């Protein structure tokens, strides 16, 4: 499922009208109908109090269609036009004229905001058709006040195409946006659903087909990001030959650990084991061996010389990587002077196996990014926004404000594969970008990233291509977090719970495939 911005939606709409010959009024009619039908399905009792708030653009035009369809079906919605009638033009004006010529009831702004608030107080369902993809900048008077009023009430809010006030491209809410329970997006979800403030205002979202095929985006050669749907995640999992032996399923090697961080590499190696690898091996500093060995039951353990609880950089040799099919560097590794050299040395000894770099592995690689482009095998980086800021020399705020573009351009510029973690994790390769629609606060905990590293490494070790491995892993990780929160509460989820839930989720995905 592709994700579109404002300009792409306009281009697709233009194409549908000009080249396919579906007029704007027809598109609007289908769009409005689709949402009216959803409302009627959810609220079969026609006495339900529905309020439709209509703005001056085409989003408002959709609102008029929804209202008319509801009247036709025996409902009596309160419809408010929140703009000057003179301002309406084009298809929105046509819909307004149909509404008024049919003498369907309509409230106007002259009635005043307090009268609108009286209506809102009695409403059970609110349809937000004030502003759509065409919003520019901060919401102006009086709509900003009206949106605040709307948000202060406790009714079911249905946003038409996008919650009013949310920027379609950036996901930024400049001053105020409708907090929707449900958003019905036409043709495609919008970029803003997944960025910045978007996830917190869109509620549950669904796409409605309005007779504009999604494939049009490809015909128009739009290189759009895609949503990692459950089906895509399932298709991205490595295939498992039924009669394989442990050698068939790969060998993941995790380089990490230090005195303060003994748990991290264990989580990664342990996760890899739970996600299907035949073997996983931990390579850790000698001094932490006793602690790690006592806590680890699934991975083989190798040690390298250490000093003050960190690797010294010595001891990396080819034999470490024999029969290894994917390597993760970084979990719990910490920062130490020889770090950059150690990373160079590890990569220098690899034989084109995929390499995942995470945590302080990223810190050690930040000043030698050319190493990544030069390496002949696939490189996968899994930064959180802070690590991405370090890699790019920007602030965390800058990274968060422009996640998608920063991830896309970093992947292309350095010829790497990137998982930019966050509330809506982004997967970027030099050839494409995907957005994970899942994830919750239960994942925001130390150790959760190490589990994700283990998942990506596991799928790579089993032969998945980098984009497949990253998509499968980020989806599985987030779905496991959601499942764990159901089982153990949002407060109580630990990395071990995410690992345990991942088996449940994998089982569901296996059933889907
Ligand atoms: N694409 C498709 O295939 C289809 C699209 N469709 C629908 O069209 C929608 C896009 O419609 P659109 O382009 O007319 O823009 P829309 O969101 O109604 O807003 C424009 C109005 O908002 C106003 N306004 C702007 N900023 C503002 C602010 N900060 N504060 C206050 N006001 C502000 C602006 O006023 P102005 O700034 O010009 O004075 C103007 O009046 C789309 O979301 C979907 O619902 C469907 O009908 C079917 C097919
Ligand atoms: K809207």
Tab-separated table of C-alpha atoms in Angstrom, residues 42-382:
chain	number	residue	atom	x	y	z
A	42	UNK	CA	-21.705	1.572	12.503
A	43	UNK	CA	-24.855	3.463	13.545
A	44	UNK	CA	-27.911	1.672	12.121
A	45	UNK	CA	-30.232	3.575	14.487
A	46	UNK	CA	-31.258	6.676	12.506
A	47	UNK	CA	-31.970	8.634	15.666
A	48	UNK	CA	-28.250	8.904	16.442
A	49	UNK	CA	-27.193	12.552	16.682
A	50	UNK	CA	-24.653	13.203	13.937
A	51	UNK	CA	-23.033	16.570	13.296
A	52	UNK	CA	-21.232	17.244	10.024
A	53	UNK	CA	-18.790	20.169	10.027
A	54	UNK	CA	-18.149	21.441	6.521
A	55	UNK	CA	-15.306	23.689	5.337
A	56	UNK	CA	-14.921	25.770	2.204
A	57	UNK	CA	-12.758	23.460	0.072
A	58	UNK	CA	-13.297	20.060	-1.518
A	59	UNK	CA	-13.055	18.355	1.871
A	60	UNK	CA	-16.170	20.335	2.723
A	61	UNK	CA	-17.702	19.154	-0.565
A	62	UNK	CA	-17.246	15.560	0.629
A	63	UNK	CA	-19.003	16.614	3.835
A	64	UNK	CA	-22.058	17.854	1.907
A	65	UNK	CA	-22.274	14.485	0.105
A	66	UNK	CA	-22.035	12.586	3.409
A	67	UNK	CA	-24.788	14.747	4.908
A	68	UNK	CA	-27.077	14.335	1.869
A	69	UNK	CA	-26.636	10.564	1.830
A	70	UNK	CA	-27.469	10.454	5.537
A	71	UNK	CA	-30.638	12.559	5.014
A	72	UNK	CA	-31.635	10.248	2.153
A	73	UNK	CA	-31.256	7.256	4.463
A	74	UNK	CA	-33.537	8.766	7.095
A	75	UNK	CA	-30.950	10.309	9.422
A	76	UNK	CA	-31.215	13.961	10.476
A	77	UNK	CA	-27.662	15.238	10.843
A	78	UNK	CA	-26.867	18.775	11.950
A	79	UNK	CA	-24.813	20.233	9.117
A	80	UNK	CA	-22.725	23.342	9.759
A	81	UNK	CA	-21.050	25.297	6.991
A	82	UNK	CA	-18.071	26.923	8.689
A	83	UNK	CA	-17.141	29.299	5.895
A	84	UNK	CA	-18.575	32.152	3.897
A	85	UNK	CA	-21.036	30.750	1.317
A	86	UNK	CA	-19.539	33.082	-1.281
A	87	UNK	CA	-16.167	31.400	-0.905
A	88	UNK	CA	-17.344	28.003	-2.103
A	89	UNK	CA	-16.301	27.151	-5.616
A	90	UNK	CA	-16.061	24.295	-8.092
A	91	UNK	CA	-17.294	20.866	-6.984
A	92	UNK	CA	-17.728	22.009	-3.390
A	93	UNK	CA	-20.045	24.802	-4.593
A	94	UNK	CA	-22.001	22.265	-6.680
A	95	UNK	CA	-22.522	20.087	-3.613
A	96	UNK	CA	-23.548	23.104	-1.539
A	97	UNK	CA	-26.075	24.078	-4.205
A	98	UNK	CA	-27.528	20.562	-4.362
A	99	UNK	CA	-27.828	20.625	-0.571
A	100	UNK	CA	-29.559	23.998	-0.375
A	101	UNK	CA	-31.762	23.527	-3.471
A	102	UNK	CA	-32.989	20.315	-1.946
A	103	UNK	CA	-33.789	22.392	1.139
A	104	UNK	CA	-31.792	20.138	3.406
A	105	UNK	CA	-31.160	21.858	6.699
A	106	UNK	CA	-27.958	23.836	7.051
A	107	UNK	CA	-26.538	25.914	9.907
A	108	UNK	CA	-24.420	28.933	9.074
A	109	UNK	CA	-21.691	30.730	10.992
A	110	UNK	CA	-24.016	33.652	11.741
A	111	UNK	CA	-25.671	31.448	14.364
A	112	UNK	CA	-22.520	31.839	16.424
A	113	UNK	CA	-19.982	29.598	18.101
A	114	UNK	CA	-22.037	29.172	21.276
A	115	UNK	CA	-24.915	27.787	19.235
A	116	UNK	CA	-22.472	25.416	17.513
A	117	UNK	CA	-21.265	24.323	20.935
A	118	UNK	CA	-24.858	23.537	21.945
A	119	UNK	CA	-25.090	21.259	18.892
A	120	UNK	CA	-21.781	19.635	19.742
A	121	UNK	CA	-22.907	18.959	23.312
A	122	UNK	CA	-25.789	16.843	22.019
A	123	UNK	CA	-23.804	15.051	19.315
A	124	UNK	CA	-22.832	11.407	19.434
A	125	UNK	CA	-20.936	11.353	16.151
A	126	UNK	CA	-18.938	14.154	14.590
A	127	UNK	CA	-17.951	14.149	10.940
A	128	UNK	CA	-14.927	16.362	10.332
A	129	UNK	CA	-15.039	17.712	6.779
A	130	UNK	CA	-13.542	21.108	7.571
A	131	UNK	CA	-10.033	20.889	6.142
A	132	UNK	CA	-8.430	18.148	4.066
A	133	UNK	CA	-5.143	17.831	2.243
A	134	UNK	CA	-5.334	21.508	1.251
A	135	UNK	CA	-4.620	22.970	4.687
A	136	UNK	CA	-1.758	25.435	4.733
A	137	UNK	CA	0.019	26.565	7.894
A	138	UNK	CA	-1.615	27.159	11.241
A	139	UNK	CA	-5.403	26.834	11.286
A	140	UNK	CA	-6.917	30.326	11.226
A	141	UNK	CA	-9.807	31.856	13.166
A	142	UNK	CA	-12.505	30.736	13.670
A	143	UNK	CA	-11.692	27.145	12.666
A	144	UNK	CA	-8.921	26.872	15.265
A	145	UNK	CA	-11.442	27.664	18.012
A	146	UNK	CA	-13.967	25.263	16.539
A	147	UNK	CA	-11.405	22.462	16.437
A	148	UNK	CA	-10.603	23.116	20.087
A	149	UNK	CA	-14.310	22.935	20.861
A	150	UNK	CA	-14.571	19.662	18.940
A	151	UNK	CA	-11.631	18.174	20.846
A	152	UNK	CA	-13.168	19.093	24.180
A	153	UNK	CA	-16.235	16.920	23.551
A	154	UNK	CA	-16.578	13.224	24.036
A	155	UNK	CA	-18.168	11.924	20.847
A	156	UNK	CA	-17.002	9.602	18.103
A	157	UNK	CA	-14.996	11.656	15.624
A	158	UNK	CA	-14.751	10.583	11.999
A	159	UNK	CA	-12.219	12.492	9.903
A	160	UNK	CA	-12.845	12.788	6.196
A	161	UNK	CA	-9.588	11.998	4.333
A	162	UNK	CA	-7.366	13.510	7.056
A	163	UNK	CA	-8.059	15.180	10.424
A	164	UNK	CA	-8.483	18.923	9.946
A	165	UNK	CA	-5.294	20.793	10.798
A	166	UNK	CA	-2.898	17.904	10.217
A	167	UNK	CA	-0.378	18.635	7.472
A	168	UNK	CA	-0.669	16.009	4.775
A	169	UNK	CA	3.057	15.960	3.953
A	170	UNK	CA	4.835	16.561	7.230
A	171	UNK	CA	2.456	15.230	9.862
A	172	UNK	CA	2.883	18.481	11.738
A	173	UNK	CA	0.072	20.072	13.681
A	174	UNK	CA	0.952	23.776	13.566
A	175	UNK	CA	-1.478	24.917	16.237
A	176	UNK	CA	-4.447	22.591	16.470
A	177	UNK	CA	-5.916	19.538	14.726
A	178	UNK	CA	-9.001	17.425	15.122
A	179	UNK	CA	-8.296	14.375	17.265
A	180	UNK	CA	-10.066	11.674	15.295
A	181	UNK	CA	-11.196	8.242	16.390
A	182	UNK	CA	-11.453	7.129	12.781
A	183	UNK	CA	-9.881	8.516	9.624
A	184	UNK	CA	-11.128	7.399	6.216
A	185	UNK	CA	-8.490	8.303	3.651
A	186	UNK	CA	-9.343	8.401	-0.040
A	187	UNK	CA	-7.257	6.270	-2.424
A	188	UNK	CA	-4.124	6.171	-0.240
A	189	UNK	CA	-3.016	6.909	3.312
A	190	UNK	CA	-1.235	10.237	3.568
A	191	UNK	CA	2.398	10.776	4.599
A	192	UNK	CA	1.278	12.829	7.578
A	193	UNK	CA	-0.411	9.785	9.135
A	194	UNK	CA	3.016	8.365	9.972
A	195	UNK	CA	5.110	11.424	10.751
A	196	UNK	CA	5.472	13.808	13.692
A	197	UNK	CA	2.053	14.479	15.303
A	198	UNK	CA	0.094	12.407	12.789
A	199	UNK	CA	-0.098	9.100	14.657
A	200	UNK	CA	-1.533	10.834	17.725
A	201	UNK	CA	-4.479	12.458	15.898
A	202	UNK	CA	-5.561	10.051	13.150
A	203	UNK	CA	-7.074	7.315	15.347
A	204	UNK	CA	-7.724	4.114	13.410
A	205	UNK	CA	-7.262	4.726	9.718
A	206	UNK	CA	-8.647	2.989	6.685
A	207	UNK	CA	-8.350	3.596	2.981
A	208	UNK	CA	-11.464	4.011	0.839
A	209	UNK	CA	-11.292	3.263	-2.838
A	210	UNK	CA	-13.043	6.021	-4.776
A	211	UNK	CA	-12.563	4.446	-8.189
A	212	UNK	CA	-9.042	5.805	-8.528
A	213	UNK	CA	-6.718	2.803	-8.742
A	214	UNK	CA	-3.730	2.878	-6.416
A	215	UNK	CA	-1.656	1.522	-9.324
A	216	UNK	CA	-1.973	4.940	-10.931
A	217	UNK	CA	0.916	6.023	-8.716
A	218	UNK	CA	3.148	3.515	-10.532
A	219	UNK	CA	1.815	4.470	-13.962
A	220	UNK	CA	2.699	8.059	-13.144
A	221	UNK	CA	6.160	6.870	-12.057
A	222	UNK	CA	5.765	8.206	-8.551
A	223	UNK	CA	8.360	6.695	-6.267
A	224	UNK	CA	6.232	6.625	-3.116
A	225	UNK	CA	6.926	5.083	0.276
A	226	UNK	CA	4.865	2.044	1.195
A	227	UNK	CA	3.125	0.850	4.345
A	228	UNK	CA	4.443	-2.404	5.791
A	229	UNK	CA	1.162	-4.250	5.869
A	230	UNK	CA	0.730	-7.603	7.558
A	231	UNK	CA	0.697	-9.250	4.128
A	232	UNK	CA	3.930	-7.528	3.094
A	233	UNK	CA	5.615	-8.470	6.380
A	234	UNK	CA	4.556	-12.083	5.895
A	235	UNK	CA	5.847	-12.140	2.321
A	236	UNK	CA	9.138	-10.649	3.543
A	237	UNK	CA	9.902	-13.462	6.004
A	238	UNK	CA	12.635	-15.852	4.878
A	239	UNK	CA	11.298	-19.123	3.506
A	240	UNK	CA	12.075	-22.221	5.576
A	241	UNK	CA	12.757	-25.429	3.709
A	242	UNK	CA	10.887	-28.087	5.692
A	243	UNK	CA	13.736	-30.593	5.625
A	244	UNK	CA	16.514	-28.139	6.393
A	245	UNK	CA	19.113	-28.797	9.095
A	246	UNK	CA	20.645	-26.242	11.421
A	247	UNK	CA	23.190	-25.267	8.790
A	248	UNK	CA	20.356	-24.397	6.394
A	249	UNK	CA	19.009	-21.734	8.707
A	250	UNK	CA	22.139	-19.718	9.058
A	251	UNK	CA	24.481	-18.645	11.789
A	252	UNK	CA	24.104	-15.197	13.365
A	253	UNK	CA	27.054	-13.663	15.142
A	254	UNK	CA	26.587	-10.810	17.608
A	255	UNK	CA	29.566	-8.642	18.504
A	256	UNK	CA	28.885	-6.652	21.630
A	257	UNK	CA	28.739	-6.334	25.382
A	258	UNK	CA	30.826	-4.433	27.901
A	259	UNK	CA	30.925	-4.209	31.652
A	260	UNK	CA	27.972	-1.814	31.989
A	261	UNK	CA	25.935	-3.521	29.256
A	262	UNK	CA	25.895	-7.260	29.627
A	263	UNK	CA	22.220	-7.771	28.771
A	264	UNK	CA	22.149	-6.157	25.315
A	265	UNK	CA	24.117	-8.720	23.285
A	266	UNK	CA	22.309	-11.563	25.040
A	267	UNK	CA	18.945	-10.101	23.984
A	268	UNK	CA	20.117	-9.846	20.364
A	269	UNK	CA	21.574	-13.355	20.164
A	270	UNK	CA	18.678	-14.862	22.066
A	271	UNK	CA	16.172	-13.139	19.747
A	272	UNK	CA	18.022	-14.391	16.672
A	273	UNK	CA	17.614	-17.902	17.996
A	274	UNK	CA	13.895	-17.349	18.564
A	275	UNK	CA	13.512	-15.994	15.040
A	276	UNK	CA	14.751	-19.067	13.306
A	277	UNK	CA	18.546	-19.113	12.979
A	278	UNK	CA	20.240	-22.493	13.252
A	279	UNK	CA	23.014	-21.080	15.419
A	280	UNK	CA	23.783	-17.834	17.144
A	281	UNK	CA	27.136	-16.871	18.581
A	282	UNK	CA	28.059	-14.088	20.974
A	283	UNK	CA	31.463	-12.465	20.681
A	284	UNK	CA	32.082	-10.551	23.921
A	285	UNK	CA	34.918	-8.977	25.926
A	286	UNK	CA	36.760	-11.565	28.011
A	287	UNK	CA	36.072	-9.805	31.329
A	288	UNK	CA	32.299	-10.082	31.021
A	289	UNK	CA	32.373	-13.767	30.153
A	290	UNK	CA	31.347	-15.118	33.584
A	291	UNK	CA	28.243	-12.916	33.793
A	292	UNK	CA	27.149	-13.455	30.212
A	293	UNK	CA	27.822	-17.189	30.264
A	294	UNK	CA	25.680	-17.548	33.371
A	295	UNK	CA	22.728	-15.733	31.772
A	296	UNK	CA	22.843	-17.173	28.301
A	297	UNK	CA	21.527	-20.541	27.290
A	298	UNK	CA	20.976	-20.307	23.564
A	299	UNK	CA	24.132	-18.831	22.017
A	300	UNK	CA	27.663	-20.109	21.637
A	301	UNK	CA	30.113	-17.738	23.305
A	302	UNK	CA	33.508	-16.563	22.081
A	303	UNK	CA	35.643	-14.014	23.886
A	304	UNK	CA	38.143	-11.409	22.753
A	305	UNK	CA	40.754	-9.581	24.834
A	306	UNK	CA	39.355	-6.786	26.976
A	307	UNK	CA	40.449	-3.961	29.219
A	308	UNK	CA	38.353	-1.923	31.663
A	309	UNK	CA	35.319	-3.947	30.621
A	310	UNK	CA	35.549	-3.174	26.875
A	311	UNK	CA	37.075	-4.849	23.839
A	312	UNK	CA	40.688	-3.819	23.281
A	313	UNK	CA	40.296	-4.193	19.546
A	314	UNK	CA	42.653	-7.171	19.400
A	315	UNK	CA	41.893	-10.741	18.437
A	316	UNK	CA	39.602	-10.394	15.433
A	317	UNK	CA	40.462	-13.161	12.989
A	318	UNK	CA	38.919	-14.837	9.998
A	319	UNK	CA	38.123	-18.030	11.901
A	320	UNK	CA	35.491	-16.123	13.933
A	321	UNK	CA	33.339	-15.683	10.837
A	322	UNK	CA	33.585	-19.146	9.337
A	323	UNK	CA	30.110	-20.372	8.350
A	324	UNK	CA	28.622	-17.193	9.816
A	325	UNK	CA	25.816	-15.885	7.576
A	326	UNK	CA	25.071	-12.513	9.219
A	327	UNK	CA	26.867	-10.316	11.737
A	328	UNK	CA	25.513	-7.750	14.185
A	329	UNK	CA	27.925	-5.218	15.671
A	330	UNK	CA	27.175	-2.939	18.562
A	331	UNK	CA	24.645	-4.166	21.137
A	332	UNK	CA	26.015	-3.118	24.531
A	333	UNK	CA	29.471	-2.539	23.060
A	334	UNK	CA	29.824	0.900	24.648
A	335	UNK	CA	32.280	3.585	23.645
A	336	UNK	CA	36.027	3.043	23.804
A	337	UNK	CA	39.041	4.442	22.001
A	338	UNK	CA	39.679	1.414	19.833
A	339	UNK	CA	36.026	1.180	18.727
A	340	UNK	CA	36.419	2.654	15.214
A	341	UNK	CA	39.410	0.444	14.531
A	342	UNK	CA	37.593	-2.638	15.799
A	343	UNK	CA	34.686	-2.004	13.424
A	344	UNK	CA	37.096	-1.587	10.512
A	345	UNK	CA	38.821	-4.777	11.476
A	346	UNK	CA	35.591	-6.774	11.721
A	347	UNK	CA	34.318	-5.529	8.372
A	348	UNK	CA	37.739	-6.179	6.840
A	349	UNK	CA	37.520	-9.838	7.858
A	350	UNK	CA	34.025	-10.431	6.491
A	351	UNK	CA	33.324	-12.208	3.272
A	352	UNK	CA	30.362	-10.156	1.992
A	353	UNK	CA	28.046	-11.408	4.750
A	354	UNK	CA	25.318	-8.915	5.666
A	355	UNK	CA	26.373	-6.745	8.581
A	356	UNK	CA	23.993	-4.989	10.968
A	357	UNK	CA	25.368	-2.047	12.930
A	358	UNK	CA	23.480	-0.812	15.972
A	359	UNK	CA	23.886	1.169	19.195
A	360	UNK	CA	27.468	2.292	19.894
A	361	UNK	CA	28.567	0.412	16.788
A	362	UNK	CA	26.973	3.390	15.024
A	363	UNK	CA	28.943	5.820	17.166
A	364	UNK	CA	32.166	4.090	16.160
A	365	UNK	CA	31.282	4.135	12.484
A	366	UNK	CA	30.098	7.745	12.246
A	367	UNK	CA	33.467	9.165	11.210
A	368	UNK	CA	34.222	6.447	8.672
A	369	UNK	CA	30.998	6.114	6.730
A	370	UNK	CA	32.966	5.536	3.524
A	371	UNK	CA	33.734	2.090	4.969
A	372	UNK	CA	30.081	1.158	4.503
A	373	UNK	CA	29.851	2.135	0.855
A	374	UNK	CA	33.108	0.285	0.122
A	375	UNK	CA	31.987	-2.983	1.745
A	376	UNK	CA	30.784	-5.438	-0.902
A	377	UNK	CA	28.134	-7.117	1.239
A	378	UNK	CA	24.884	-5.537	2.478
A	379	UNK	CA	25.101	-3.032	5.344
A	380	UNK	CA	22.115	-2.432	7.604
A	381	UNK	CA	22.115	0.404	10.146
A	382	UNK	CA	19.472	0.530	12.866
